[in-house]
C-alpha positions as a printed Julia matrix, in Angstrom:
477×3 Matrix{Float64}:
  80.47  56.52  148.51
  78.59  59.81  147.97
  78.36  61.91  151.14
  75.0   63.56  151.96
  74.69  67.04  153.39
  72.53  65.85  156.25
  75.05  63.26  157.42
  77.08  64.22  160.51
  80.33  62.23  160.44
  82.86  61.66  163.14
  85.94  63.9   163.53
  88.66  62.84  165.86
  90.33  66.24  165.74
  87.17  67.79  167.16
  86.69  64.95  169.64
  90.1   65.52  171.23
  89.46  69.16  172.01
  88.96  70.21  175.68
  87.66  73.58  176.92
  86.72  75.07  180.2
  83.15  75.46  179.13
  80.55  74.38  181.72
  78.94  70.97  181.05
  75.32  71.35  179.74
  72.95  69.38  182.07
  69.58  68.31  180.51
  67.08  66.81  182.98
  64.09  66.3   180.61
  63.31  63.82  177.85
  60.57  64.49  175.4
  59.48  62.23  172.52
  58.55  64.21  169.42
  54.84  63.99  168.63
  55.28  62.32  165.28
  57.39  59.55  166.87
  55.07  58.64  169.71
  53.94  55.01  169.56
  55.71  54.36  166.3
  56.95  51.18  167.77
  53.43  49.76  168.48
  53.17  46.1   167.47
  56.93  46.19  166.61
  59.98  44.56  168.2
  63.66  45.31  168.75
  66.88  43.46  169.46
  70.06  44.93  170.87
  73.49  43.34  170.56
  76.08  44.88  172.97
  79.83  44.61  172.85
  82.41  45.89  175.31
  82.38  47.3   178.76
  79.79  47.99  181.41
  79.3   51.53  180.17
  78.08  50.02  176.86
  75.75  47.68  178.78
  74.26  50.66  180.57
  73.94  52.51  177.35
  71.95  49.68  175.88
  69.67  49.76  178.9
  68.97  53.41  178.02
  68.31  52.66  174.33
  66.0   49.8   175.4
  64.17  52.15  177.75
  63.73  54.7   174.86
  62.41  51.92  172.51
  60.04  50.74  175.24
  58.72  54.31  175.49
  58.1   54.38  171.76
  55.95  51.27  172.05
  58.49  48.64  170.85
  58.76  45.26  172.58
  62.21  43.77  173.32
  63.1   40.48  171.67
  65.8   38.04  172.85
  66.45  37.02  169.15
  67.23  39.11  165.99
  64.93  36.96  163.92
  61.75  38.62  162.7
  62.27  41.93  164.53
  61.76  45.45  163.21
  64.84  47.2   164.7
  68.3   45.84  165.39
  70.82  47.94  167.21
  74.4   46.92  167.46
  76.18  48.79  170.33
  79.82  48.63  169.64
  83.2   48.83  171.47
  86.31  50.42  170.0
  89.05  49.22  172.42
  90.55  46.5   170.24
  90.68  45.5   166.54
  89.2   42.07  167.23
  86.04  43.71  168.42
  85.77  45.51  165.06
  86.07  42.22  163.17
  83.36  40.63  165.36
  80.97  43.6   164.76
  81.45  43.53  161.02
  80.87  39.81  161.01
  77.59  40.17  162.85
  76.51  42.95  160.49
  77.31  40.65  157.6
  75.17  37.92  159.12
  72.21  40.37  159.46
  72.28  40.97  155.74
  70.18  37.88  155.33
  67.48  39.34  157.66
  67.59  42.59  155.65
  67.07  40.67  152.37
  64.03  39.0   153.88
  62.61  42.25  155.21
  63.75  45.47  153.63
  61.76  47.51  156.25
  64.28  46.18  158.84
  66.3   48.9   160.5
  69.79  47.86  161.34
  71.57  50.52  163.35
  75.15  50.68  164.55
  76.05  52.82  167.54
  78.55  53.14  170.4
  82.26  53.87  170.53
  83.2   52.31  167.16
  80.74  54.66  165.53
  82.87  57.54  166.68
  85.78  56.34  164.59
  86.17  57.94  161.12
  87.49  54.87  159.25
  84.91  52.5   160.65
  82.01  54.77  159.65
  83.41  55.18  156.11
  83.69  51.39  155.86
  80.05  50.92  156.93
  78.75  53.54  154.45
  80.63  52.13  151.5
  80.34  48.32  152.12
  77.32  47.71  154.28
  74.11  49.14  152.72
  71.94  47.16  155.09
  73.04  49.52  157.88
  70.52  52.42  157.65
  71.24  54.09  160.99
  74.57  55.1   162.51
  74.95  57.25  165.59
  77.45  57.7   168.39
  77.74  57.95  172.17
  76.6   61.6   172.4
  73.17  61.29  170.76
  71.39  58.28  172.19
  68.72  60.74  173.42
  67.97  61.52  169.73
  66.99  57.92  169.01
  63.23  58.66  168.53
  63.87  61.28  165.85
  66.55  59.25  164.08
  64.32  56.17  163.96
  61.45  58.15  162.64
  63.57  59.56  159.8
  64.68  55.97  158.84
  61.29  54.26  159.21
  58.89  56.87  158.02
  60.98  59.13  155.78
  63.12  56.38  154.23
  66.39  58.11  155.03
  69.74  56.6   155.71
  70.66  58.5   158.87
  74.14  59.25  160.06
  74.48  61.46  163.12
  77.75  61.24  165.09
  78.55  64.18  167.31
  82.27  64.71  168.04
  82.21  67.02  171.15
  82.87  67.19  174.81
  79.38  66.07  175.68
  76.54  66.72  178.08
  75.02  65.04  181.15
  71.48  63.8   180.62
  69.27  62.89  183.49
  65.83  61.19  183.46
  66.26  59.25  180.3
  64.17  56.02  180.18
  65.82  52.81  181.28
  65.1   49.2   180.71
  67.17  47.35  183.29
  68.43  43.97  181.91
  68.87  42.52  185.44
  66.59  42.27  188.42
  69.17  41.9   191.1
  72.19  43.9   189.96
  72.24  47.29  188.37
  74.74  49.65  186.75
  74.84  53.23  187.92
  76.67  55.9   185.84
  78.37  58.45  188.04
  80.33  60.15  185.21
  80.99  60.08  181.52
  84.11  60.56  179.38
  87.74  60.75  180.31
  90.52  63.33  180.29
  93.48  61.15  180.91
  94.39  60.56  177.24
  96.55  57.41  177.72
  98.48  57.15  174.51
  96.93  53.78  173.55
  93.25  54.58  174.43
  90.53  55.79  172.16
  87.89  56.34  174.87
  88.6   60.12  175.45
  87.88  60.59  171.81
  84.73  58.4   171.58
  83.15  59.51  174.91
  84.2   63.06  175.37
  85.51  64.96  178.31
  85.23  63.96  181.89
  81.85  65.11  183.28
  80.35  63.99  186.57
  76.77  63.72  187.45
  75.44  65.63  190.5
  75.82  63.56  193.64
  72.11  63.85  194.62
  70.97  62.52  191.18
  73.2   59.49  191.74
  71.92  58.93  195.34
  68.35  59.27  194.21
  68.97  56.56  191.56
  70.63  54.23  194.15
  67.79  54.77  196.66
  65.24  54.0   193.95
  67.12  50.73  193.02
  67.1   49.73  196.65
  63.39  50.31  196.98
  62.83  48.19  193.79
  64.65  45.26  195.43
  68.05  45.5   193.81
  70.77  43.89  195.97
  73.88  45.16  194.2
  74.94  48.29  192.32
  78.11  48.99  190.36
  79.1   52.69  190.12
  80.42  53.23  186.59
  82.94  55.62  185.07
  85.95  55.49  182.85
  87.8   56.66  185.9
  85.65  56.65  188.9
  88.39  57.93  191.16
  88.24  61.29  189.35
  84.56  61.69  190.12
  83.58  65.3   191.09
  86.72  67.02  190.14
  84.96  68.83  187.31
  82.07  69.94  189.68
  83.8   70.98  192.89
  87.43  70.67  193.94
  86.3   69.65  197.39
  84.05  66.77  196.11
  85.7   63.33  195.52
  84.79  59.75  194.86
  85.28  58.81  198.56
  82.48  61.19  199.47
  80.17  59.65  196.93
  81.11  56.11  197.87
  80.41  56.74  201.54
  77.06  58.47  200.76
  76.06  55.47  198.68
  77.07  53.12  201.51
  74.83  54.99  203.9
  71.79  54.13  201.7
  72.26  50.57  203.08
  71.82  48.98  199.76
  73.42  45.5   200.36
  76.33  45.53  197.93
  78.26  48.35  196.22
  81.04  47.86  193.69
  82.76  50.44  191.42
  84.73  50.26  188.12
  87.15  51.3   186.81
  89.82  52.83  188.95
  92.97  54.6   187.85
  96.02  54.3   190.16
  96.76  58.01  189.74
  93.59  59.09  191.5
  93.27  56.35  194.09
  93.16  58.2   197.49
  93.73  57.19  201.1
  90.08  58.38  201.73
  88.85  55.81  199.27
  90.66  53.02  200.93
  89.29  54.08  204.31
  85.63  54.06  203.01
  86.05  50.57  201.5
  87.55  49.25  204.72
  84.89  50.92  206.89
  81.59  49.92  205.2
  80.62  46.3   205.02
  78.34  46.97  202.04
  81.29  48.34  199.93
  82.74  45.19  198.59
  86.37  44.31  199.37
  87.29  44.08  195.7
  89.33  46.54  193.56
  90.04  46.44  189.96
  93.38  48.35  189.66
  94.68  48.42  186.05
  98.39  48.14  185.73
  98.92  47.91  182.02
 102.73  47.43  182.34
 105.17  46.69  185.15
 107.93  48.82  183.57
 108.16  52.61  184.48
 109.4   53.6   181.0
 106.54  51.79  179.17
 104.11  53.39  181.71
 105.55  56.77  180.86
 105.15  56.2   177.14
 101.59  54.98  177.73
 100.84  58.26  179.57
  99.74  56.46  182.7
 101.09  59.04  185.16
 102.38  56.6   187.7
 105.52  54.39  188.02
 106.17  50.77  188.89
 107.09  51.86  192.38
 104.07  54.05  193.04
 101.78  51.28  191.81
 103.25  48.81  194.27
 103.07  51.37  197.05
  99.35  51.75  196.37
  98.83  47.98  195.96
 100.36  47.19  199.34
  98.44  50.01  201.0
  95.21  48.53  199.68
  96.09  44.98  200.8
  97.1   46.14  204.3
  94.18  48.35  205.11
  91.25  46.54  203.46
  90.58  43.15  205.21
  90.25  40.17  202.83
  90.52  42.38  199.8
  90.86  40.9   196.26
  92.63  42.87  193.48
  92.33  42.27  189.78
  94.18  44.15  186.99
  94.59  44.81  183.27
  97.83  44.2   181.44
  98.84  45.05  177.82
 101.55  42.89  176.23
 103.7   44.02  173.34
 103.27  47.86  173.6
 105.33  49.49  170.74
 109.01  48.59  171.17
 108.58  46.82  174.43
 111.94  45.17  175.08
 112.42  41.71  176.64
 113.69  43.42  179.8
 110.56  45.62  180.01
 108.35  42.63  179.66
 110.3   40.8   182.37
 109.55  43.8   184.62
 105.87  43.11  184.03
 106.31  39.44  184.86
 108.2   40.14  188.06
 105.49  42.57  189.25
 102.72  40.04  188.62
 104.85  37.39  190.51
 105.06  39.91  193.39
 101.41  41.02  193.51
  99.91  37.6   192.72
  96.61  39.23  191.48
  93.3   37.39  191.98
  92.4   37.96  188.28
  94.16  39.49  185.25
  92.65  40.7   181.98
  95.55  40.47  179.52
  95.72  41.61  175.95
  98.11  42.07  173.07
  98.49  45.72  172.26
  95.96  46.78  169.59
  96.72  50.07  167.82
  93.64  52.29  167.66
  93.67  54.73  164.71
  94.01  58.4   165.86
  95.82  57.57  169.11
  99.53  58.57  169.7
 100.47  54.93  170.18
  99.26  53.96  166.76
 102.03  56.26  165.3
 104.83  54.75  167.37
 107.3   52.43  165.7
 106.75  48.81  166.57
 109.39  46.36  165.45
 108.05  43.53  167.7
 106.55  40.67  165.58
 103.19  39.16  166.48
 104.75  35.7   167.26
 106.81  37.3   170.04
 103.87  39.15  171.44
 101.74  35.96  171.38
 104.47  33.95  173.19
 104.73  36.75  175.77
 101.01  36.7   176.37
 100.91  32.91  176.78
 103.72  33.05  179.31
 102.05  35.92  181.23
  98.71  34.03  181.34
 100.28  30.82  182.56
 101.92  32.66  185.46
  98.89  34.66  186.57
  96.68  31.58  186.26
  98.88  29.8   188.69
  98.43  32.48  191.26
  94.7   32.67  190.63
  94.39  28.91  191.17
  96.31  29.16  194.46
  94.12  32.03  195.64
  90.97  30.11  194.9
  92.2   26.8   196.3
  92.72  28.72  199.62
  88.85  29.06  199.69
  88.34  25.27  199.98
  86.54  24.4   203.16
  85.49  28.02  203.75
  81.85  29.26  204.0
  81.18  32.35  201.8
  78.19  34.52  201.14
  76.99  34.33  197.54
  74.5   36.68  195.87
  72.72  34.3   193.58
  72.38  35.22  189.86
  70.46  32.08  188.96
  71.34  28.81  187.24
  74.83  28.34  185.84
  75.13  28.87  182.1
  76.78  25.56  181.65
  74.6   23.45  183.88
  70.92  24.02  184.65
  71.25  21.87  187.8
  73.85  24.1   189.39
  73.35  27.61  190.71
  75.87  30.43  190.28
  76.69  33.79  191.97
  79.48  35.86  193.31
  81.18  36.39  196.64
  81.92  39.86  198.05
  85.48  39.48  196.59
  84.04  38.95  193.1
  84.67  35.24  192.92
  82.38  33.21  190.69
  80.75  30.38  192.61
  78.95  27.36  191.09
  77.1   25.53  193.73
  74.46  22.84  194.32
  71.28  23.4   196.37
  67.49  23.26  196.27
  64.76  25.71  195.61
  67.08  28.82  195.75
  65.77  32.12  194.26
  67.89  34.47  192.16
  68.59  37.69  194.2
  68.93  35.95  197.48
  72.03  35.69  199.66
  73.15  32.06  200.36
  75.78  30.62  202.57
  77.9   28.23  200.47
  80.71  25.91  201.56
  83.49  25.8   199.0
  84.49  22.31  197.96
  86.92  23.04  195.15
  88.92  26.02  193.89
  89.57  26.31  190.17
  91.52  28.95  188.2
  88.49  31.02  187.26
  85.76  29.88  189.65
  84.78  28.07  192.88
  82.62  24.97  193.35
  80.53  24.59  196.48
  77.3   23.43  198.05
  74.64  25.54  199.77
  74.33  24.91  203.54
């Protein structure tokens, strides 16, 4: 692979740096004259992996492509631009992305004008980009999380100047306002409240791929929420790598509870937020969730491990005991609250006893839902350099046991809904059965239900007839 002087490649050493420099805030978006309407009579397709932040980034990229005159396609066949927005959290995501890029090689052979671009968190990883450049010539555009706003210029260079463009900035990052957006949903919307993260958990690549923590101004967020309400959206989710830390980089007296309460006062029907970090979860937050009916009684509270020593080595900044104290505080003060969590199995050198501590905590908390994973070493993170004598068979058996236990509690929680009447925000027809509707309760329970002439985006009263491990069945009343 021959490097070109105009390529800007990722650098994890630069990405981990943090300074006290003020965050640049850019509130205008201008399409270069030469790039205007270059998408006329052309189509695009976006494939998105990973978290809600990636979904929201894809909406911005779609908005920019719309502004250039492109038309969105639901299929990669016969399009002019394909963008693959990637996630770097786990190794299996890398394998899926590379598999999809390989599949798109056929489309490139059929149309050598096709632009295949790879972006997102994975593009911020050094080894991944080197692999793309050396083995995947069909990928003609690679960019990262910090330069989505440069998409018009980068596309122009590929489409009209015949360049292979690689521009990945490894920096703390800015806050961009007023970028175009193409919302993928008509009922629910993602609202970024902040970008980046400064926690540097030892297993996590996000602080390197998304830069330092930087909050949007509260008024900008409230204006977006108000606009969504006026457009008929029924639910928003406030997004951040650690929403609880919102505002700390702007004003020491500003916090997430203030923002959450201000959003609630807009009277948009439903408000959710993700993701929380136990370290920053305040009493004021709990009070706001409990006080306002339009702030949903659902909290995603990542645990990662039930053992204090493993939590210390993960850099999580809380202990088993402090997590449980917060858990019970949330359960006691927020009526009808549901709590979900994340758990990593097989962190380097996790002993049988330490794993048992996770099991006992899950048995005590009886979470409504758990997202469980085998530890995946991300290159460049401290955990990737830790000794790990645990074999994969042991890790897989631990994961299977953990899943069996939390599934039992999830089923018990959902069976308790049988006979109850719940309010469901309707998404539309179920993905598995076009004769059944689906939507979510305030506690984030998926409900599949029967009914007649029900419109997406409406609230429906549903009587629950059956509780399952991952969903509820019911009938509209």
